[in-house]
Short mmCIF file of C-alpha atoms in Angstrom, two decimals:
data_model
loop_
_atom_site.label_atom_id
_atom_site.label_comp_id
_atom_site.label_asym_id
_atom_site.label_seq_id
_atom_site.Cartn_x
_atom_site.Cartn_y
_atom_site.Cartn_z
CA MET A 117 48.80 110.86 166.32
CA HIS A 118 48.86 113.91 168.60
CA LYS A 119 49.18 117.13 166.63
CA THR A 120 52.32 118.15 168.60
CA ASN A 121 54.05 114.94 167.50
CA ILE A 122 53.02 115.59 163.91
CA ILE A 123 54.41 119.11 164.09
CA THR A 124 57.66 117.88 165.63
CA LYS A 125 58.12 115.36 162.83
CA ILE A 126 57.44 117.97 160.16
CA ARG A 127 59.80 120.39 161.84
CA PHE A 128 62.56 117.77 161.75
CA LEU A 129 61.95 116.89 158.10
CA THR A 130 61.76 120.44 156.83
CA SER A 131 64.80 121.66 158.76
CA TYR A 132 66.99 119.75 156.33
CA TYR A 133 66.23 122.12 153.47
CA LYS A 134 69.35 121.11 151.60
CA TYR A 135 68.17 117.53 151.41
CA LEU A 136 64.69 118.20 150.07
CA LYS A 137 64.06 116.88 146.61
CA PRO A 138 64.73 119.62 143.99
CA GLU A 139 61.03 120.18 143.33
CA ALA A 140 60.40 121.09 146.96
CA ARG A 141 63.43 123.33 147.56
CA ALA A 142 61.56 126.46 146.45
CA VAL A 143 59.78 126.72 149.79
CA LEU A 144 60.87 125.73 153.27
CA ILE A 145 57.97 125.37 155.69
CA CYS A 146 58.84 125.16 159.37
CA VAL A 147 56.07 124.35 161.84
CA TYR A 148 56.36 125.24 165.52
CA ALA A 149 54.24 123.75 168.32
CA ALA A 150 54.77 126.72 170.64
CA LYS A 151 51.76 128.72 169.39
CA PRO A 152 48.94 126.39 168.34
CA ALA A 153 46.89 129.30 166.99
CA THR A 154 49.53 130.40 164.51
CA LEU A 155 51.77 128.81 161.94
CA PRO A 156 55.01 130.55 160.99
CA LEU A 157 56.04 130.02 157.39
CA LEU A 158 59.74 130.45 156.65
CA TRP A 159 60.62 130.97 153.01
CA GLY A 160 64.06 129.61 152.06
CA ILE A 161 66.23 131.77 149.84
CA GLY A 162 68.80 129.77 147.88
CA GLU A 163 70.26 126.33 148.27
CA ASN A 164 72.74 127.01 151.07
CA GLU A 165 70.40 128.85 153.44
CA CYS A 166 69.77 125.81 155.63
CA PHE A 167 72.90 123.70 155.29
CA TYR A 168 72.63 123.19 159.03
CA PRO A 169 69.19 122.96 160.67
CA PHE A 170 67.80 126.46 161.32
CA TYR A 171 71.22 127.97 160.60
CA SER A 172 69.81 130.98 158.74
CA VAL A 173 66.35 131.23 160.25
CA ASN A 174 66.80 134.93 161.06
CA SER A 175 67.48 135.74 157.42
CA MET A 176 64.08 134.44 156.34
CA LYS A 177 60.72 136.15 156.26
CA THR A 178 58.15 134.99 158.80
CA TYR A 179 54.43 134.97 158.07
CA PHE A 180 51.81 134.08 160.69
CA LEU A 181 48.68 132.39 159.41
CA PRO A 182 45.27 132.54 161.08
CA PRO A 183 43.96 129.27 162.62
CA PRO A 184 41.78 128.24 159.63
CA CYS A 185 44.85 128.24 157.39
CA LYS A 186 47.06 126.28 159.76
CA TRP A 187 45.76 122.83 158.90
CA LEU A 188 45.54 123.78 155.23
CA ALA A 189 49.28 124.45 155.31
CA LEU A 190 49.87 121.16 157.09
CA SER A 191 47.87 119.37 154.41
CA PHE A 192 49.95 121.09 151.75
CA LEU A 193 53.11 119.86 153.40
CA PHE A 194 51.89 116.27 153.53
CA LEU A 195 50.86 116.58 149.89
CA LEU A 196 54.42 117.48 148.98
CA SER A 197 55.73 114.47 150.87
CA ALA A 198 53.21 112.24 149.12
CA CYS A 199 54.59 113.42 145.79
CA ASP A 200 58.01 112.01 146.71
CA MET A 201 59.50 115.47 147.16
CA PHE A 202 61.04 114.53 150.50
CA GLU A 203 63.63 111.94 151.35
CA TYR A 204 61.94 110.54 154.46
CA HIS A 205 65.02 108.99 156.00
CA PRO A 206 68.42 110.53 155.25
CA TYR A 207 70.10 107.12 155.40
CA ALA A 208 67.52 105.41 153.21
CA GLY A 209 68.91 102.99 150.65
CA ASN A 210 67.66 102.71 147.08
CA LEU A 211 70.96 104.05 145.85
CA GLU A 212 71.09 105.05 142.23
CA PHE A 213 74.80 104.20 141.97
CA LYS A 214 76.47 101.02 143.23
CA ASP A 215 79.91 99.34 143.17
CA LEU A 216 81.63 102.48 141.92
CA THR A 217 85.07 101.45 143.19
CA ALA A 218 85.10 98.25 141.13
CA GLN A 219 83.84 100.13 138.07
CA ASN A 220 86.44 102.88 138.36
CA VAL A 221 89.30 100.50 139.10
CA ALA A 222 88.29 98.60 135.95
CA ARG A 223 88.57 101.87 134.02
CA ILE A 224 92.01 102.46 135.52
CA LYS A 225 93.17 98.95 134.63
CA ALA A 226 91.93 99.47 131.07
CA LEU A 227 94.37 102.38 130.79
CA GLU A 228 97.26 100.24 132.02
CA SER A 229 97.95 98.70 128.60
CA GLN A 230 98.69 102.19 127.26
CA TYR A 231 101.00 103.07 130.14
CA ASN A 232 104.74 103.26 129.54
CA PRO A 233 106.62 103.18 132.89
CA GLU A 234 109.36 105.28 131.32
CA ASN A 235 106.88 108.15 131.03
CA PRO A 236 105.60 110.07 134.05
CA LEU A 237 102.38 108.91 135.71
CA ARG A 238 100.27 111.74 137.10
CA PHE A 239 97.39 111.38 139.51
CA ALA A 240 95.51 113.88 141.64
CA LEU A 241 94.76 113.73 145.36
CA THR A 242 91.74 115.53 146.78
CA GLY A 243 89.47 115.11 149.78
CA ASP A 244 86.89 116.68 152.07
CA THR A 245 84.56 117.80 149.31
CA GLN A 246 81.72 117.43 151.83
CA GLY A 247 78.98 119.80 150.68
CA PHE A 248 81.33 122.08 148.74
CA PHE A 249 79.64 121.39 145.44
CA ALA A 250 80.50 124.64 143.62
CA GLU A 251 84.17 124.48 144.58
CA THR A 252 84.35 120.81 143.64
CA GLU A 253 82.81 121.59 140.24
CA ASP A 254 85.61 124.13 139.68
CA MET A 255 88.21 121.61 140.83
CA VAL A 256 86.88 119.02 138.38
CA LYS A 257 87.21 121.54 135.54
CA ASP A 258 90.82 122.23 136.52
CA MET A 259 91.66 118.52 136.74
CA ASN A 260 90.06 117.94 133.35
CA SER A 261 92.45 120.49 131.84
CA ARG A 262 95.48 118.44 132.94
CA ASP A 263 97.04 115.14 131.90
CA ILE A 264 95.87 113.05 134.87
CA ALA A 265 95.49 109.26 134.75
CA PHE A 266 93.12 109.04 137.74
CA VAL A 267 91.99 110.86 140.88
CA ILE A 268 92.17 109.63 144.48
CA HIS A 269 89.68 111.02 146.99
CA ALA A 270 90.98 110.86 150.57
CA GLY A 271 87.57 110.75 152.24
CA ASP A 272 84.68 112.89 153.46
CA LEU A 273 82.66 112.85 150.30
CA THR A 274 79.77 113.90 152.53
CA ASN A 275 79.05 115.96 155.61
CA TYR A 276 76.28 113.87 157.20
CA ALA A 277 76.58 110.67 155.13
CA PHE A 278 73.07 111.16 153.75
CA THR A 279 72.07 109.22 150.65
CA ASP A 280 71.38 112.44 148.78
CA GLU A 281 74.84 113.80 149.65
CA TYR A 282 76.59 110.69 148.39
CA GLU A 283 74.69 110.77 145.11
CA ARG A 284 75.02 114.51 144.53
CA MET A 285 78.78 114.42 145.10
CA HIS A 286 79.17 111.47 142.76
CA ARG A 287 77.31 113.37 140.05
CA VAL A 288 79.91 116.14 140.38
CA LEU A 289 82.91 113.79 140.44
CA ALA A 290 81.49 111.76 137.55
CA LYS A 291 82.22 114.79 135.37
CA LEU A 292 85.92 113.99 135.69
CA LYS A 293 87.48 112.74 132.48
CA ALA A 294 89.63 110.41 134.59
CA PRO A 295 88.23 107.69 136.88
CA TYR A 296 88.27 108.34 140.61
CA VAL A 297 88.64 106.04 143.62
CA THR A 298 87.92 106.83 147.25
CA VAL A 299 88.66 105.92 150.84
CA ILE A 300 86.04 106.44 153.54
CA GLY A 301 86.21 109.55 155.75
CA ASN A 302 84.91 110.08 159.28
CA HIS A 303 81.90 112.12 158.07
CA ASP A 304 81.06 109.35 155.61
CA CYS A 305 80.59 107.00 158.61
CA LEU A 306 77.87 108.96 160.42
CA GLY A 307 74.63 107.10 161.10
CA ASP A 308 74.46 104.25 158.61
CA GLY A 309 76.88 106.04 156.32
CA ASP A 310 79.43 103.22 156.31
CA LYS A 311 76.74 100.86 155.01
CA LEU A 312 75.81 103.32 152.28
CA TYR A 313 79.49 103.74 151.40
CA LYS A 314 80.01 99.98 151.08
CA GLU A 315 76.93 99.66 148.88
CA MET A 316 77.74 102.64 146.68
CA TYR A 317 81.53 102.28 146.50
CA GLY A 318 82.72 98.99 147.96
CA PRO A 319 85.07 97.68 150.68
CA LEU A 320 86.41 100.11 153.27
CA ASN A 321 89.93 98.73 152.72
CA HIS A 322 90.98 98.04 149.15
CA SER A 323 93.92 98.30 146.77
CA PHE A 324 94.83 98.27 143.09
CA THR A 325 97.95 98.34 140.95
CA PHE A 326 98.84 100.44 137.95
CA GLY A 327 102.01 99.33 136.22
CA PRO A 328 104.80 99.04 138.80
CA ASN A 329 102.80 101.10 141.32
CA LYS A 330 100.50 99.88 144.09
CA PHE A 331 97.83 102.01 145.75
CA ILE A 332 96.51 100.90 149.14
CA LEU A 333 93.42 102.64 150.53
CA LEU A 334 92.96 102.17 154.27
CA ASN A 335 90.15 103.02 156.68
CA THR A 336 91.69 104.95 159.59
CA ASN A 337 88.49 106.30 161.18
CA PHE A 338 89.20 104.87 164.61
CA LEU A 339 86.64 106.93 166.58
CA GLU A 340 83.78 105.93 164.29
CA PHE A 341 84.65 102.22 164.50
CA ASP A 342 86.78 100.61 167.22
CA ALA A 343 90.35 99.77 168.25
CA SER A 344 90.73 97.35 165.33
CA VAL A 345 90.91 100.35 162.96
CA PRO A 346 93.17 100.75 161.11
CA ASP A 347 93.59 97.09 160.21
CA VAL A 348 97.38 96.99 160.29
CA ASN A 349 97.48 93.23 159.65
CA TRP A 350 95.62 93.71 156.38
CA LEU A 351 97.88 96.65 155.58
CA GLU A 352 101.05 94.62 156.06
CA LYS A 353 99.78 91.86 153.77
CA GLU A 354 99.03 94.46 151.10
CA LEU A 355 102.50 95.96 151.48
CA GLN A 356 104.15 92.58 150.82
CA THR A 357 104.48 93.01 147.08
CA PRO A 358 106.55 91.32 144.37
CA GLN A 359 109.75 92.97 143.15
CA THR A 360 107.94 94.23 140.06
CA ILE A 361 106.23 96.84 142.26
CA MET A 362 108.55 99.84 142.45
CA ASN A 363 106.32 102.29 144.32
CA LYS A 364 103.77 101.86 147.10
CA PHE A 365 101.32 104.58 148.09
CA VAL A 366 99.12 104.35 151.18
CA ILE A 367 96.03 106.55 151.23
CA SER A 368 93.84 107.11 154.31
CA HIS A 369 91.60 109.85 155.60
CA ILE A 370 93.24 110.53 158.97
CA ILE A 371 97.01 110.98 159.20
CA PRO A 372 98.56 108.89 162.03
CA ASP A 373 99.70 111.84 164.19
CA ASN A 374 96.19 113.35 164.29
CA SER A 375 94.32 113.47 167.61
CA GLU A 376 91.47 111.46 166.01
CA ALA A 377 93.76 108.64 164.86
CA ASN A 378 94.22 105.44 166.86
CA PRO A 379 97.16 106.25 169.19
CA ALA A 380 97.83 102.56 169.83
CA GLN A 381 98.45 101.97 166.12
CA GLU A 382 100.51 105.05 165.25
CA GLN A 383 103.95 103.52 165.75
CA THR A 384 102.91 100.27 164.07
CA TYR A 385 101.75 102.22 161.03
CA VAL A 386 104.96 104.25 160.90
CA ASN A 387 107.10 101.11 161.23
CA LEU A 388 105.24 99.47 158.33
CA MET A 389 105.83 102.53 156.15
CA ARG A 390 109.55 102.24 156.84
CA LYS A 391 109.79 98.45 156.61
CA TYR A 392 108.15 98.31 153.18
CA ASN A 393 109.65 101.53 151.82
CA VAL A 394 106.36 103.29 151.11
CA ARG A 395 106.86 106.14 148.65
CA LEU A 396 104.13 108.49 149.95
CA SER A 397 101.54 108.44 152.74
CA LEU A 398 98.54 110.48 151.52
CA HIS A 399 95.70 111.94 153.63
CA GLY A 400 92.81 114.39 154.05
CA HIS A 401 90.66 115.27 157.10
CA THR A 402 92.27 118.51 158.36
CA HIS A 403 91.03 120.62 155.39
CA ASN A 404 94.49 122.20 155.13
CA TYR A 405 97.47 121.35 152.95
CA ARG A 406 100.50 119.98 154.76
CA ALA A 407 103.50 118.04 153.51
CA SER A 408 106.54 116.95 155.52
CA GLU A 409 108.72 114.00 156.45
CA LEU A 410 106.69 113.67 159.60
CA TYR A 411 108.88 111.05 161.29
CA ASP A 412 112.26 112.08 159.81
CA ASP A 413 112.59 108.80 157.94
CA GLY A 414 112.53 110.02 154.34
CA ILE A 415 108.83 109.22 153.82
CA PRO A 416 106.68 112.26 153.02
CA TYR A 417 103.25 112.48 154.65
CA VAL A 418 101.05 114.66 152.43
CA THR A 419 97.64 116.03 153.41
CA THR A 420 95.43 117.65 150.78
CA ALA A 421 93.22 120.63 151.55
CA ALA A 422 89.43 120.53 151.33
CA SER A 423 88.03 121.57 147.97
CA LEU A 424 86.62 124.62 149.78
CA LYS A 425 90.22 125.88 150.04
CA ARG A 426 90.40 125.62 146.24
CA SER A 427 93.46 123.41 146.02
CA TYR A 428 94.45 119.77 145.55
CA VAL A 429 97.68 117.79 145.19
CA LEU A 430 99.17 116.62 141.91
CA VAL A 431 101.53 113.65 142.21
CA THR A 432 104.01 112.78 139.45
CA VAL A 433 105.66 109.35 139.44
CA THR A 434 108.75 108.75 137.30
CA GLY A 435 110.52 105.43 137.74
CA ASP A 436 111.04 104.92 141.47
CA GLN A 437 110.63 108.60 142.30
CA ALA A 438 107.48 110.50 143.24
CA THR A 439 107.07 114.26 143.51
CA TYR A 440 104.05 116.25 144.58
CA GLU A 441 102.84 119.82 144.28
CA LYS A 442 99.92 121.84 145.57
CA ILE A 443 97.66 123.00 142.74
CA ASP A 444 95.49 126.07 143.28
CA PHE A 445 92.41 126.54 141.14
#
């Protein structure tokens, strides 16, 4: 292989400092083809220095090596990769965790026998934790201090839908005392991200019940898929519930009035919410908290902020009533 091609490949791999294996994060080596006689070495300082490729290059020290050392440094880099310190392809499979939705729904159903519908049911709504690991850790601690039956994540677990991102975020959310369920976000769909999501979590559209309450999680990432998203036919079937279901909650990443939602399906979605008397329509995506009766029909549309904004939504269900509040942590 031509040495310029080798250098280009190494440059691509090492630019994603955040996604190096932990053992290799101590040093970020960036190789440029511009000056064949020299090799700049860029030393990464801290985990967030290169969240985006070359984002903080100017904050790093640059050392130029003489020609004899250039290929020695290249050999060192390949040695690191041979030791499995790099994730060669960011969308590579070999997931450590699989079928998490089914596992967590099973945990939720196991709690159902202890649930008395006369007592309030509390669940948390969060979303857009994408790369905000420290803030999400703090959020988990706050949620663990409250009486919460389960947590719903409204999408964007990841920023680039890399395997490492999915797994790292799960390790944070797995610290929750309560089980959590998710819906896919637009960032979770990048590259082969939707395939990773389905393998790690499960179907893109799914639902579960808890006592007299039904929770419907719907893929609304129209731009990342096609005009068939959201699947309003599937949604209507899910909304056709027996009389024992008192409350229906629809959760999706993108709220229907957003510019990235499917404009052809907006009115259909809104009509279904009205027809089947949905209690709350819950969302993420914008990174900012918003709650209003968006279509003046008595149905609140609630959007949770990103964990970076250090808040989430706590929903309390009592009988056939549901209230919500923004929780700062």
